[in-house]
Amino acid sequence: MQTMINKELELDIINVKVVTNILKRYNKKAINELPDGFDKILITISLHCNVSPEDIVSKSRKRSVVYARDFIYCYLRSRGMSLEKIASHFNRNHTTVLHGIETIKGFIKCKDKIITRDYKLIKESLGEIKILKQKI
């Protein structure tokens, strides 16, 4: 409970302009088309997954960074954004986004403890992530 409060305080302290500058550095043309609240999504998931927002939008292939990025893909897709649109924000192609979503779904279906815990925490912070028909 204490860590959740700390994370919420950190979220309030982080400057949205910093996140925007990070995104501009990696993808100049997609920055104008970001969905409302993207900064909150990016910061919340980076805090839950213990990776920096800059790492999430980078080309990093570290497992922890990839999982954080995959959670963002799932969240944006559950909000109706197309695979192509999501991919454009991260300088990737739609099949990478699809693979990330399927990876998270697979881990949740087989009850992976860490991914399921992160899924639940993110869901509490951001709202329902509708990637599965059944609830966890």
CSV table of N, CA, C and O in Angstrom, one decimal:
chain,number,residue,atom,x,y,z
A,1,MET,N,0.8,-1.2,0.0
A,1,MET,CA,0.0,0.0,0.0
A,1,MET,C,0.9,1.3,0.0
A,1,MET,O,0.6,2.2,-0.7
A,2,GLN,N,1.9,1.2,0.8
A,2,GLN,CA,2.8,2.4,0.9
A,2,GLN,C,3.5,2.7,-0.4
A,2,GLN,O,3.6,3.8,-0.8
A,3,THR,N,3.9,1.6,-1.1
A,3,THR,CA,4.6,1.8,-2.4
A,3,THR,C,3.6,2.4,-3.5
A,3,THR,O,4.0,3.2,-4.3
A,4,MET,N,2.3,2.0,-3.4
A,4,MET,CA,1.3,2.6,-4.3
A,4,MET,C,1.2,4.1,-4.0
A,4,MET,O,1.1,4.9,-5.0
A,5,ILE,N,1.1,4.5,-2.8
A,5,ILE,CA,1.0,5.9,-2.4
A,5,ILE,C,2.3,6.6,-2.9
A,5,ILE,O,2.1,7.7,-3.5
A,6,ASN,N,3.4,6.1,-2.7
A,6,ASN,CA,4.7,6.7,-3.2
A,6,ASN,C,4.7,6.8,-4.7
A,6,ASN,O,5.1,7.9,-5.2
A,7,LYS,N,4.2,5.8,-5.4
A,7,LYS,CA,4.1,5.9,-6.9
A,7,LYS,C,3.2,7.0,-7.3
A,7,LYS,O,3.4,7.6,-8.3
A,8,GLU,N,2.1,7.1,-6.6
A,8,GLU,CA,1.1,8.1,-7.0
A,8,GLU,C,1.7,9.5,-6.8
A,8,GLU,O,1.5,10.4,-7.6
A,9,LEU,N,2.5,9.7,-5.7
A,9,LEU,CA,3.1,11.0,-5.5
A,9,LEU,C,4.2,11.2,-6.5
A,9,LEU,O,4.3,12.4,-7.0
A,10,GLU,N,4.9,10.2,-6.9
A,10,GLU,CA,5.9,10.4,-8.0
A,10,GLU,C,5.2,10.8,-9.3
A,10,GLU,O,5.7,11.6,-10.0
A,11,LEU,N,4.1,10.2,-9.5
A,11,LEU,CA,3.4,10.5,-10.8
A,11,LEU,C,3.0,12.0,-10.8
A,11,LEU,O,3.0,12.6,-11.8
A,12,ASP,N,2.5,12.5,-9.6
A,12,ASP,CA,2.1,13.9,-9.6
A,12,ASP,C,3.3,14.8,-9.7
A,12,ASP,O,3.2,15.9,-10.2
A,13,ILE,N,4.5,14.4,-9.3
A,13,ILE,CA,5.7,15.2,-9.3
A,13,ILE,C,6.3,15.3,-10.7
A,13,ILE,O,6.8,16.3,-11.1
A,14,ILE,N,6.2,14.2,-11.5
A,14,ILE,CA,6.9,14.2,-12.8
A,14,ILE,C,6.3,15.2,-13.7
A,14,ILE,O,5.0,15.3,-13.8
A,15,ASN,N,7.1,16.0,-14.4
A,15,ASN,CA,6.6,17.0,-15.3
A,15,ASN,C,6.3,16.4,-16.6
A,15,ASN,O,7.0,15.7,-17.3
A,16,VAL,N,5.1,16.7,-17.1
A,16,VAL,CA,4.6,16.2,-18.4
A,16,VAL,C,5.5,16.7,-19.5
A,16,VAL,O,5.7,16.0,-20.5
A,17,LYS,N,6.1,17.9,-19.4
A,17,LYS,CA,6.9,18.4,-20.5
A,17,LYS,C,8.1,17.5,-20.7
A,17,LYS,O,8.6,17.3,-21.8
A,18,VAL,N,8.6,16.9,-19.6
A,18,VAL,CA,9.8,15.9,-19.7
A,18,VAL,C,9.4,14.8,-20.6
A,18,VAL,O,10.1,14.4,-21.5
A,19,VAL,N,8.2,14.2,-20.4
A,19,VAL,CA,7.7,13.1,-21.1
A,19,VAL,C,7.6,13.5,-22.6
A,19,VAL,O,8.0,12.7,-23.5
A,20,THR,N,7.0,14.6,-22.8
A,20,THR,CA,6.8,15.1,-24.2
A,20,THR,C,8.2,15.3,-24.9
A,20,THR,O,8.3,14.9,-26.1
A,21,ASN,N,9.2,15.8,-24.2
A,21,ASN,CA,10.5,15.9,-24.8
A,21,ASN,C,11.1,14.6,-25.1
A,21,ASN,O,11.8,14.4,-26.1
A,22,ILE,N,10.9,13.6,-24.3
A,22,ILE,CA,11.5,12.3,-24.5
A,22,ILE,C,10.8,11.7,-25.8
A,22,ILE,O,11.5,11.2,-26.7
A,23,LEU,N,9.5,11.9,-25.9
A,23,LEU,CA,8.8,11.3,-27.1
A,23,LEU,C,9.3,12.0,-28.3
A,23,LEU,O,9.4,11.4,-29.4
A,24,LYS,N,9.4,13.3,-28.3
A,24,LYS,CA,9.9,14.1,-29.4
A,24,LYS,C,11.2,13.6,-29.9
A,24,LYS,O,11.4,13.6,-31.1
A,25,ARG,N,12.1,13.3,-29.0
A,25,ARG,CA,13.4,12.8,-29.4
A,25,ARG,C,13.4,11.5,-30.2
A,25,ARG,O,14.1,11.3,-31.1
A,26,TYR,N,12.4,10.7,-29.9
A,26,TYR,CA,12.3,9.4,-30.5
A,26,TYR,C,11.4,9.4,-31.8
A,26,TYR,O,11.6,8.6,-32.7
A,27,ASN,N,10.4,10.2,-31.8
A,27,ASN,CA,9.5,10.2,-32.9
A,27,ASN,C,8.8,11.5,-33.1
A,27,ASN,O,7.8,11.8,-32.5
A,28,LYS,N,9.5,12.4,-33.9
A,28,LYS,CA,9.0,13.7,-34.0
A,28,LYS,C,7.7,13.9,-34.7
A,28,LYS,O,6.9,14.7,-34.4
A,29,LYS,N,7.4,13.0,-35.7
A,29,LYS,CA,6.1,13.2,-36.4
A,29,LYS,C,4.9,12.7,-35.7
A,29,LYS,O,3.8,13.2,-35.8
A,30,ALA,N,5.1,11.7,-34.8
A,30,ALA,CA,3.9,11.1,-34.1
A,30,ALA,C,3.5,11.9,-32.9
A,30,ALA,O,2.4,11.7,-32.3
A,31,ILE,N,4.4,12.8,-32.4
A,31,ILE,CA,4.1,13.5,-31.1
A,31,ILE,C,2.8,14.3,-31.2
A,31,ILE,O,2.1,14.4,-30.2
A,32,ASN,N,2.5,14.8,-32.4
A,32,ASN,CA,1.3,15.7,-32.5
A,32,ASN,C,0.0,14.8,-32.5
A,32,ASN,O,-1.1,15.3,-32.3
A,33,GLU,N,0.1,13.5,-32.7
A,33,GLU,CA,-1.1,12.6,-32.8
A,33,GLU,C,-1.2,11.8,-31.5
A,33,GLU,O,-2.0,10.8,-31.6
A,34,LEU,N,-0.5,12.1,-30.4
A,34,LEU,CA,-0.6,11.3,-29.2
A,34,LEU,C,-2.0,11.3,-28.7
A,34,LEU,O,-2.7,12.4,-28.7
A,35,PRO,N,-2.6,10.2,-28.2
A,35,PRO,CA,-3.9,10.2,-27.6
A,35,PRO,C,-3.9,11.0,-26.3
A,35,PRO,O,-2.9,11.2,-25.6
A,36,ASP,N,-5.1,11.5,-25.9
A,36,ASP,CA,-5.2,12.2,-24.7
A,36,ASP,C,-4.8,11.3,-23.5
A,36,ASP,O,-5.1,10.2,-23.4
A,37,GLY,N,-4.0,11.9,-22.6
A,37,GLY,CA,-3.6,11.2,-21.4
A,37,GLY,C,-2.4,10.2,-21.7
A,37,GLY,O,-2.1,9.4,-20.8
A,38,PHE,N,-1.8,10.3,-22.8
A,38,PHE,CA,-0.7,9.4,-23.1
A,38,PHE,C,0.4,9.5,-22.1
A,38,PHE,O,1.0,8.6,-21.7
A,39,ASP,N,0.7,10.8,-21.7
A,39,ASP,CA,1.7,11.0,-20.7
A,39,ASP,C,1.4,10.3,-19.4
A,39,ASP,O,2.3,9.6,-18.9
A,40,LYS,N,0.2,10.3,-19.0
A,40,LYS,CA,-0.2,9.6,-17.8
A,40,LYS,C,0.0,8.1,-18.0
A,40,LYS,O,0.5,7.4,-17.1
A,41,ILE,N,-0.4,7.6,-19.1
A,41,ILE,CA,-0.2,6.1,-19.4
A,41,ILE,C,1.2,5.7,-19.3
A,41,ILE,O,1.6,4.8,-18.7
A,42,LEU,N,2.0,6.5,-20.0
A,42,LEU,CA,3.5,6.2,-20.1
A,42,LEU,C,4.1,6.3,-18.7
A,42,LEU,O,4.9,5.4,-18.3
A,43,ILE,N,3.8,7.3,-18.0
A,43,ILE,CA,4.4,7.4,-16.6
A,43,ILE,C,3.9,6.4,-15.7
A,43,ILE,O,4.7,5.7,-15.0
A,44,THR,N,2.6,6.1,-15.7
A,44,THR,CA,2.1,5.1,-14.8
A,44,THR,C,2.7,3.7,-15.0
A,44,THR,O,3.1,3.0,-14.1
A,45,ILE,N,2.7,3.3,-16.3
A,45,ILE,CA,3.2,2.0,-16.6
A,45,ILE,C,4.7,2.0,-16.3
A,45,ILE,O,5.2,0.9,-15.8
A,46,SER,N,5.5,3.0,-16.6
A,46,SER,CA,6.9,3.0,-16.3
A,46,SER,C,7.1,2.9,-14.8
A,46,SER,O,8.1,2.2,-14.4
A,47,LEU,N,6.3,3.5,-14.0
A,47,LEU,CA,6.5,3.4,-12.5
A,47,LEU,C,6.2,2.0,-12.1
A,47,LEU,O,6.9,1.4,-11.2
A,48,HIS,N,5.1,1.4,-12.6
A,48,HIS,CA,4.7,0.0,-12.2
A,48,HIS,C,5.7,-1.0,-12.6
A,48,HIS,O,5.9,-2.0,-11.9
A,49,CYS,N,6.3,-0.8,-13.7
A,49,CYS,CA,7.3,-1.8,-14.3
A,49,CYS,C,8.7,-1.4,-13.9
A,49,CYS,O,9.6,-2.2,-14.3
A,50,ASN,N,8.9,-0.3,-13.2
A,50,ASN,CA,10.2,0.1,-12.8
A,50,ASN,C,11.2,0.3,-13.9
A,50,ASN,O,12.4,-0.1,-13.8
A,51,VAL,N,10.7,0.9,-15.0
A,51,VAL,CA,11.6,1.3,-16.1
A,51,VAL,C,11.3,2.8,-16.4
A,51,VAL,O,10.3,3.3,-16.0
A,52,SER,N,12.2,3.5,-17.0
A,52,SER,CA,12.0,4.9,-17.3
A,52,SER,C,11.2,5.1,-18.5
A,52,SER,O,11.2,4.2,-19.4
A,53,PRO,N,10.4,6.2,-18.6
A,53,PRO,CA,9.6,6.5,-19.8
A,53,PRO,C,10.5,6.5,-21.0
A,53,PRO,O,10.1,6.1,-22.1
A,54,GLU,N,11.7,7.0,-20.9
A,54,GLU,CA,12.7,7.1,-22.0
A,54,GLU,C,13.0,5.7,-22.5
A,54,GLU,O,13.1,5.5,-23.7
A,55,ASP,N,13.2,4.8,-21.6
A,55,ASP,CA,13.5,3.4,-22.0
A,55,ASP,C,12.3,2.8,-22.8
A,55,ASP,O,12.5,2.1,-23.8
A,56,ILE,N,11.1,3.1,-22.4
A,56,ILE,CA,9.9,2.5,-23.0
A,56,ILE,C,9.9,2.9,-24.5
A,56,ILE,O,9.6,2.1,-25.4
A,57,VAL,N,10.1,4.2,-24.8
A,57,VAL,CA,10.0,4.7,-26.2
A,57,VAL,C,11.3,4.5,-27.0
A,57,VAL,O,11.4,4.7,-28.2
A,58,SER,N,12.4,3.9,-26.3
A,58,SER,CA,13.6,3.7,-27.0
A,58,SER,C,13.6,2.4,-27.8
A,58,SER,O,12.5,1.7,-27.8
A,59,LYS,N,14.7,2.0,-28.4
A,59,LYS,CA,14.8,0.7,-29.1
A,59,LYS,C,15.2,-0.4,-28.2
A,59,LYS,O,15.5,-1.5,-28.7
A,60,SER,N,15.3,-0.2,-26.9
A,60,SER,CA,15.7,-1.2,-26.0
A,60,SER,C,15.0,-2.5,-26.1
A,60,SER,O,13.7,-2.5,-26.3
A,61,ARG,N,15.7,-3.6,-26.0
A,61,ARG,CA,15.1,-5.0,-26.1
A,61,ARG,C,15.2,-5.7,-24.8
A,61,ARG,O,15.0,-6.9,-24.7
A,62,LYS,N,15.5,-5.0,-23.7
A,62,LYS,CA,15.6,-5.6,-22.4
A,62,LYS,C,14.2,-6.1,-22.0
A,62,LYS,O,13.2,-5.4,-22.3
A,63,ARG,N,14.1,-7.2,-21.4
A,63,ARG,CA,12.8,-7.9,-21.1
A,63,ARG,C,11.9,-6.9,-20.3
A,63,ARG,O,10.7,-6.8,-20.6
A,64,SER,N,12.4,-6.3,-19.2
A,64,SER,CA,11.5,-5.4,-18.4
A,64,SER,C,11.0,-4.2,-19.3
A,64,SER,O,9.8,-3.9,-19.1
A,65,VAL,N,11.8,-3.7,-20.1
A,65,VAL,CA,11.3,-2.6,-21.0
A,65,VAL,C,10.3,-3.1,-22.0
A,65,VAL,O,9.3,-2.4,-22.2
A,66,VAL,N,10.5,-4.2,-22.6
A,66,VAL,CA,9.6,-4.8,-23.6
A,66,VAL,C,8.3,-5.1,-22.9
A,66,VAL,O,7.2,-4.8,-23.5
A,67,TYR,N,8.3,-5.6,-21.7
A,67,TYR,CA,7.0,-5.9,-21.0
A,67,TYR,C,6.2,-4.6,-20.8
A,67,TYR,O,5.0,-4.5,-21.0
A,68,ALA,N,6.9,-3.6,-20.3
A,68,ALA,CA,6.3,-2.3,-20.1
A,68,ALA,C,5.7,-1.7,-21.4
A,68,ALA,O,4.5,-1.3,-21.4
A,69,ARG,N,6.4,-1.8,-22.5
A,69,ARG,CA,6.0,-1.4,-23.8
A,69,ARG,C,4.7,-2.2,-24.2
A,69,ARG,O,3.7,-1.6,-24.7
A,70,ASP,N,4.8,-3.5,-23.9
A,70,ASP,CA,3.7,-4.4,-24.3
A,70,ASP,C,2.4,-4.0,-23.5
A,70,ASP,O,1.3,-4.1,-24.1
A,71,PHE,N,2.6,-3.6,-22.2
A,71,PHE,CA,1.4,-3.2,-21.5
A,71,PHE,C,0.8,-1.9,-22.1
A,71,PHE,O,-0.4,-1.8,-22.1
A,72,ILE,N,1.6,-1.0,-22.5
A,72,ILE,CA,1.1,0.2,-23.2
A,72,ILE,C,0.4,-0.2,-24.5
A,72,ILE,O,-0.7,0.3,-24.7
A,73,TYR,N,0.9,-1.1,-25.2
A,73,TYR,CA,0.2,-1.6,-26.4
A,73,TYR,C,-1.2,-2.1,-26.1
A,73,TYR,O,-2.2,-1.8,-26.7
A,74,CYS,N,-1.2,-2.9,-25.0
A,74,CYS,CA,-2.5,-3.5,-24.6
A,74,CYS,C,-3.5,-2.4,-24.2
A,74,CYS,O,-4.7,-2.5,-24.6
A,75,TYR,N,-3.0,-1.5,-23.4
A,75,TYR,CA,-3.9,-0.4,-23.0
A,75,TYR,C,-4.4,0.4,-24.1
A,75,TYR,O,-5.6,0.7,-24.2
A,76,LEU,N,-3.6,0.8,-25.0
A,76,LEU,CA,-4.0,1.7,-26.1
A,76,LEU,C,-4.9,0.9,-27.1
A,76,LEU,O,-5.9,1.4,-27.6
A,77,ARG,N,-4.6,-0.4,-27.3
A,77,ARG,CA,-5.5,-1.2,-28.1
A,77,ARG,C,-6.9,-1.4,-27.5
A,77,ARG,O,-7.9,-1.3,-28.2
A,78,SER,N,-6.9,-1.5,-26.1
A,78,SER,CA,-8.2,-1.7,-25.4
A,78,SER,C,-9.0,-0.4,-25.5
A,78,SER,O,-10.2,-0.4,-25.3
A,79,ARG,N,-8.4,0.7,-25.8
A,79,ARG,CA,-9.1,2.0,-25.9
A,79,ARG,C,-9.5,2.3,-27.4
A,79,ARG,O,-9.9,3.4,-27.7
A,80,GLY,N,-9.3,1.3,-28.3
A,80,GLY,CA,-9.7,1.4,-29.6
A,80,GLY,C,-8.7,1.9,-30.6
A,80,GLY,O,-9.1,2.1,-31.8
A,81,MET,N,-7.5,2.1,-30.2
A,81,MET,CA,-6.5,2.6,-31.2
A,81,MET,C,-6.0,1.5,-32.1
A,81,MET,O,-5.9,0.3,-31.7
A,82,SER,N,-5.8,1.7,-33.3
A,82,SER,CA,-5.4,0.7,-34.3
A,82,SER,C,-4.0,0.3,-34.1
A,82,SER,O,-3.2,1.0,-33.5
A,83,LEU,N,-3.7,-0.9,-34.5
A,83,LEU,CA,-2.3,-1.4,-34.4
A,83,LEU,C,-1.3,-0.5,-35.1
A,83,LEU,O,-0.2,-0.3,-34.6
A,84,GLU,N,-1.7,0.0,-36.3
A,84,GLU,CA,-0.8,0.8,-37.0
A,84,GLU,C,-0.5,2.2,-36.3
A,84,GLU,O,0.6,2.7,-36.3
A,85,LYS,N,-1.6,2.7,-35.7
A,85,LYS,CA,-1.4,4.0,-35.0
A,85,LYS,C,-0.5,3.8,-33.8
A,85,LYS,O,0.4,4.6,-33.5
A,86,ILE,N,-0.7,2.7,-33.0
A,86,ILE,CA,0.1,2.5,-31.8
A,86,ILE,C,1.5,2.3,-32.3
A,86,ILE,O,2.5,2.9,-31.7
A,87,ALA,N,1.8,1.5,-33.3
A,87,ALA,CA,3.1,1.3,-33.8
A,87,ALA,C,3.8,2.6,-34.2
A,87,ALA,O,5.0,2.7,-34.0
A,88,SER,N,3.1,3.5,-34.8
A,88,SER,CA,3.7,4.7,-35.3
A,88,SER,C,4.2,5.6,-34.1
A,88,SER,O,5.2,6.3,-34.3
A,89,HIS,N,3.6,5.5,-33.0
A,89,HIS,CA,4.1,6.2,-31.8
A,89,HIS,C,5.4,5.7,-31.2
A,89,HIS,O,6.1,6.4,-30.5
A,90,PHE,N,5.7,4.4,-31.5
A,90,PHE,CA,6.9,3.8,-31.0
A,90,PHE,C,7.9,3.5,-32.1
A,90,PHE,O,8.9,2.7,-31.8
A,91,ASN,N,7.7,4.0,-33.3
A,91,ASN,CA,8.6,3.7,-34.4
A,91,ASN,C,8.8,2.2,-34.6
A,91,ASN,O,9.9,1.6,-34.8
A,92,ARG,N,7.6,1.5,-34.6
A,92,ARG,CA,7.6,0.0,-34.8
A,92,ARG,C,6.6,-0.3,-35.9
A,92,ARG,O,5.8,0.6,-36.3
A,93,ASN,N,6.4,-1.6,-36.2
A,93,ASN,CA,5.4,-1.9,-37.2
A,93,ASN,C,4.2,-2.6,-36.4
A,93,ASN,O,4.4,-3.0,-35.3
A,94,HIS,N,3.1,-2.7,-37.1
A,94,HIS,CA,1.9,-3.3,-36.4
A,94,HIS,C,2.1,-4.7,-35.9
A,94,HIS,O,1.5,-5.1,-34.9
A,95,THR,N,2.9,-5.5,-36.6
A,95,THR,CA,3.1,-6.9,-36.2
A,95,THR,C,3.8,-6.9,-34.8
A,95,THR,O,3.6,-7.8,-34.0
A,96,THR,N,4.7,-6.0,-34.6
A,96,THR,CA,5.4,-5.9,-33.3
A,96,THR,C,4.4,-5.6,-32.2
A,96,THR,O,4.5,-6.2,-31.1
A,97,VAL,N,3.5,-4.7,-32.4
A,97,VAL,CA,2.5,-4.4,-31.5
A,97,VAL,C,1.6,-5.6,-31.2
A,97,VAL,O,1.3,-5.9,-30.0
A,98,LEU,N,1.1,-6.2,-32.3
A,98,LEU,CA,0.3,-7.4,-32.1
A,98,LEU,C,1.0,-8.5,-31.3
A,98,LEU,O,0.4,-9.1,-30.4
A,99,HIS,N,2.3,-8.7,-31.6
A,99,HIS,CA,3.1,-9.7,-30.9
A,99,HIS,C,3.1,-9.4,-29.4
A,99,HIS,O,3.0,-10.2,-28.5
A,100,GLY,N,3.3,-8.1,-29.1
A,100,GLY,CA,3.4,-7.7,-27.7
A,100,GLY,C,2.1,-7.9,-26.9
A,100,GLY,O,2.1,-8.4,-25.8
A,101,ILE,N,1.0,-7.6,-27.6
A,101,ILE,CA,-0.3,-7.8,-27.0
A,101,ILE,C,-0.6,-9.3,-26.7
A,101,ILE,O,-1.0,-9.7,-25.7
A,102,GLU,N,-0.2,-10.1,-27.7
A,102,GLU,CA,-0.4,-11.6,-27.6
A,102,GLU,C,0.5,-12.1,-26.5
A,102,GLU,O,0.1,-13.1,-25.8
A,103,THR,N,1.7,-11.6,-26.3
A,103,THR,CA,2.6,-12.0,-25.3
A,103,THR,C,2.0,-11.8,-23.9
A,103,THR,O,2.0,-12.7,-23.1
A,104,ILE,N,1.5,-10.6,-23.7
A,104,ILE,CA,0.9,-10.3,-22.4
A,104,ILE,C,-0.4,-11.2,-22.1
A,104,ILE,O,-0.5,-11.7,-21.1
A,105,LYS,N,-1.2,-11.3,-23.2
A,105,LYS,CA,-2.4,-12.2,-23.0
A,105,LYS,C,-1.9,-13.6,-22.7
A,105,LYS,O,-2.6,-14.3,-21.8
A,106,GLY,N,-0.9,-14.1,-23.3
A,106,GLY,CA,-0.4,-15.5,-23.0
A,106,GLY,C,0.1,-15.6,-21.6
A,106,GLY,O,-0.2,-16.6,-20.9
A,107,PHE,N,0.8,-14.7,-21.1
A,107,PHE,CA,1.3,-14.7,-19.7
A,107,PHE,C,0.2,-14.7,-18.7
A,107,PHE,O,0.2,-15.3,-17.7
A,108,ILE,N,-0.8,-13.9,-19.0
A,108,ILE,CA,-2.0,-13.8,-18.1
A,108,ILE,C,-2.8,-15.1,-18.1
A,108,ILE,O,-3.2,-15.6,-17.0
A,109,LYS,N,-3.0,-15.6,-19.3
A,109,LYS,CA,-3.7,-16.9,-19.4
A,109,LYS,C,-3.0,-18.0,-18.6
A,109,LYS,O,-3.7,-18.9,-18.1
A,110,CYS,N,-1.7,-18.0,-18.6
A,110,CYS,CA,-1.0,-19.1,-17.9
A,110,CYS,C,-0.7,-18.7,-16.5
A,110,CYS,O,0.1,-19.4,-15.8
A,111,LYS,N,-1.3,-17.6,-16.0
A,111,LYS,CA,-1.2,-17.2,-14.6
A,111,LYS,C,0.3,-16.9,-14.2
A,111,LYS,O,0.7,-17.2,-13.0
A,112,ASP,N,1.0,-16.2,-15.0
A,112,ASP,CA,2.4,-15.8,-14.6
A,112,ASP,C,2.2,-14.7,-13.5
A,112,ASP,O,1.5,-13.8,-13.6
A,113,LYS,N,2.8,-15.0,-12.3
A,113,LYS,CA,2.6,-14.2,-11.2
A,113,LYS,C,3.0,-12.7,-11.3
A,113,LYS,O,2.3,-11.8,-10.9
A,114,ILE,N,4.1,-12.5,-11.9
A,114,ILE,CA,4.7,-11.1,-12.0
A,114,ILE,C,3.8,-10.3,-13.0
A,114,ILE,O,3.4,-9.2,-12.7
A,115,ILE,N,3.6,-10.9,-14.2
A,115,ILE,CA,2.8,-10.1,-15.2
A,115,ILE,C,1.4,-9.9,-14.7
A,115,ILE,O,0.8,-8.8,-14.9
A,116,THR,N,0.8,-10.9,-14.1
A,116,THR,CA,-0.6,-10.8,-13.6
A,116,THR,C,-0.6,-9.7,-12.5
A,116,THR,O,-1.6,-8.9,-12.5
A,117,ARG,N,0.4,-9.7,-11.6
A,117,ARG,CA,0.4,-8.6,-10.6
A,117,ARG,C,0.5,-7.2,-11.2
A,117,ARG,O,-0.2,-6.3,-10.9
A,118,ASP,N,1.4,-7.1,-12.2
A,118,ASP,CA,1.6,-5.8,-12.9
A,118,ASP,C,0.3,-5.4,-13.6
A,118,ASP,O,-0.1,-4.3,-13.6
A,119,TYR,N,-0.3,-6.4,-14.2
A,119,TYR,CA,-1.6,-6.2,-15.0
A,119,TYR,C,-2.6,-5.6,-14.0
A,119,TYR,O,-3.3,-4.6,-14.3
A,120,LYS,N,-2.8,-6.2,-12.8
A,120,LYS,CA,-3.8,-5.8,-11.9
A,120,LYS,C,-3.5,-4.4,-11.3
A,120,LYS,O,-4.4,-3.5,-11.2
A,121,LEU,N,-2.2,-4.1,-11.1
A,121,LEU,CA,-1.8,-2.8,-10.6
A,121,LEU,C,-2.1,-1.7,-11.6
A,121,LEU,O,-2.6,-0.6,-11.3
A,122,ILE,N,-1.7,-2.0,-12.8
A,122,ILE,CA,-1.9,-1.0,-13.9
A,122,ILE,C,-3.4,-0.8,-14.1
A,122,ILE,O,-3.9,0.3,-14.3
A,123,LYS,N,-4.2,-1.9,-14.1
A,123,LYS,CA,-5.6,-1.8,-14.3
A,123,LYS,C,-6.2,-0.9,-13.2
A,123,LYS,O,-7.1,-0.1,-13.5
A,124,GLU,N,-5.8,-1.1,-11.9
A,124,GLU,CA,-6.3,-0.2,-10.8
A,124,GLU,C,-5.9,1.3,-11.1
A,124,GLU,O,-6.7,2.1,-10.8
A,125,SER,N,-4.8,1.5,-11.7
A,125,SER,CA,-4.3,2.9,-11.9
A,125,SER,C,-5.0,3.6,-13.1
A,125,SER,O,-5.3,4.7,-13.1
A,126,LEU,N,-5.1,2.8,-14.2
A,126,LEU,CA,-5.6,3.4,-15.4
A,126,LEU,C,-7.0,3.0,-15.8
A,126,LEU,O,-7.6,3.6,-16.7
A,127,GLY,N,-7.5,2.0,-15.2
A,127,GLY,CA,-8.8,1.5,-15.6
A,127,GLY,C,-8.7,0.2,-16.3
A,127,GLY,O,-7.6,-0.4,-16.5
A,128,GLU,N,-9.8,-0.4,-16.7
A,128,GLU,CA,-9.9,-1.7,-17.3
A,128,GLU,C,-9.1,-1.8,-18.6
A,128,GLU,O,-9.1,-0.9,-19.4
A,129,ILE,N,-8.3,-2.9,-18.7
A,129,ILE,CA,-7.6,-3.2,-19.9
A,129,ILE,C,-8.2,-4.4,-20.5
A,129,ILE,O,-8.2,-5.5,-20.0
A,130,LYS,N,-9.0,-4.2,-21.6
A,130,LYS,CA,-9.8,-5.2,-22.1
A,130,LYS,C,-9.1,-6.0,-23.2
A,130,LYS,O,-9.4,-5.9,-24.4
A,131,ILE,N,-8.2,-6.9,-22.8
A,131,ILE,CA,-7.5,-7.7,-23.7
A,131,ILE,C,-7.9,-9.2,-23.6
A,131,ILE,O,-7.7,-10.0,-24.4
A,132,LEU,N,-8.6,-9.5,-22.5
A,132,LEU,CA,-9.1,-10.8,-22.2
A,132,LEU,C,-10.6,-10.8,-22.1
A,132,LEU,O,-11.1,-9.8,-21.5
A,133,LYS,N,-11.3,-11.9,-22.5
A,133,LYS,CA,-12.7,-11.9,-22.3
A,133,LYS,C,-13.0,-12.2,-20.9
A,133,LYS,O,-14.0,-11.7,-20.3
A,134,GLN,N,-12.2,-13.0,-20.2
A,134,GLN,CA,-12.5,-13.3,-18.8
A,134,GLN,C,-11.7,-12.3,-17.9
A,134,GLN,O,-10.7,-11.8,-18.3
A,135,LYS,N,-12.3,-12.1,-16.7
A,135,LYS,CA,-11.6,-11.3,-15.7
A,135,LYS,C,-10.6,-12.1,-14.9
A,135,LYS,O,-10.8,-13.3,-14.7
A,136,ILE,N,-9.6,-11.4,-14.4
A,136,ILE,CA,-8.6,-12.1,-13.6
A,136,ILE,C,-9.1,-12.0,-12.1
A,136,ILE,O,-9.4,-11.0,-11.6
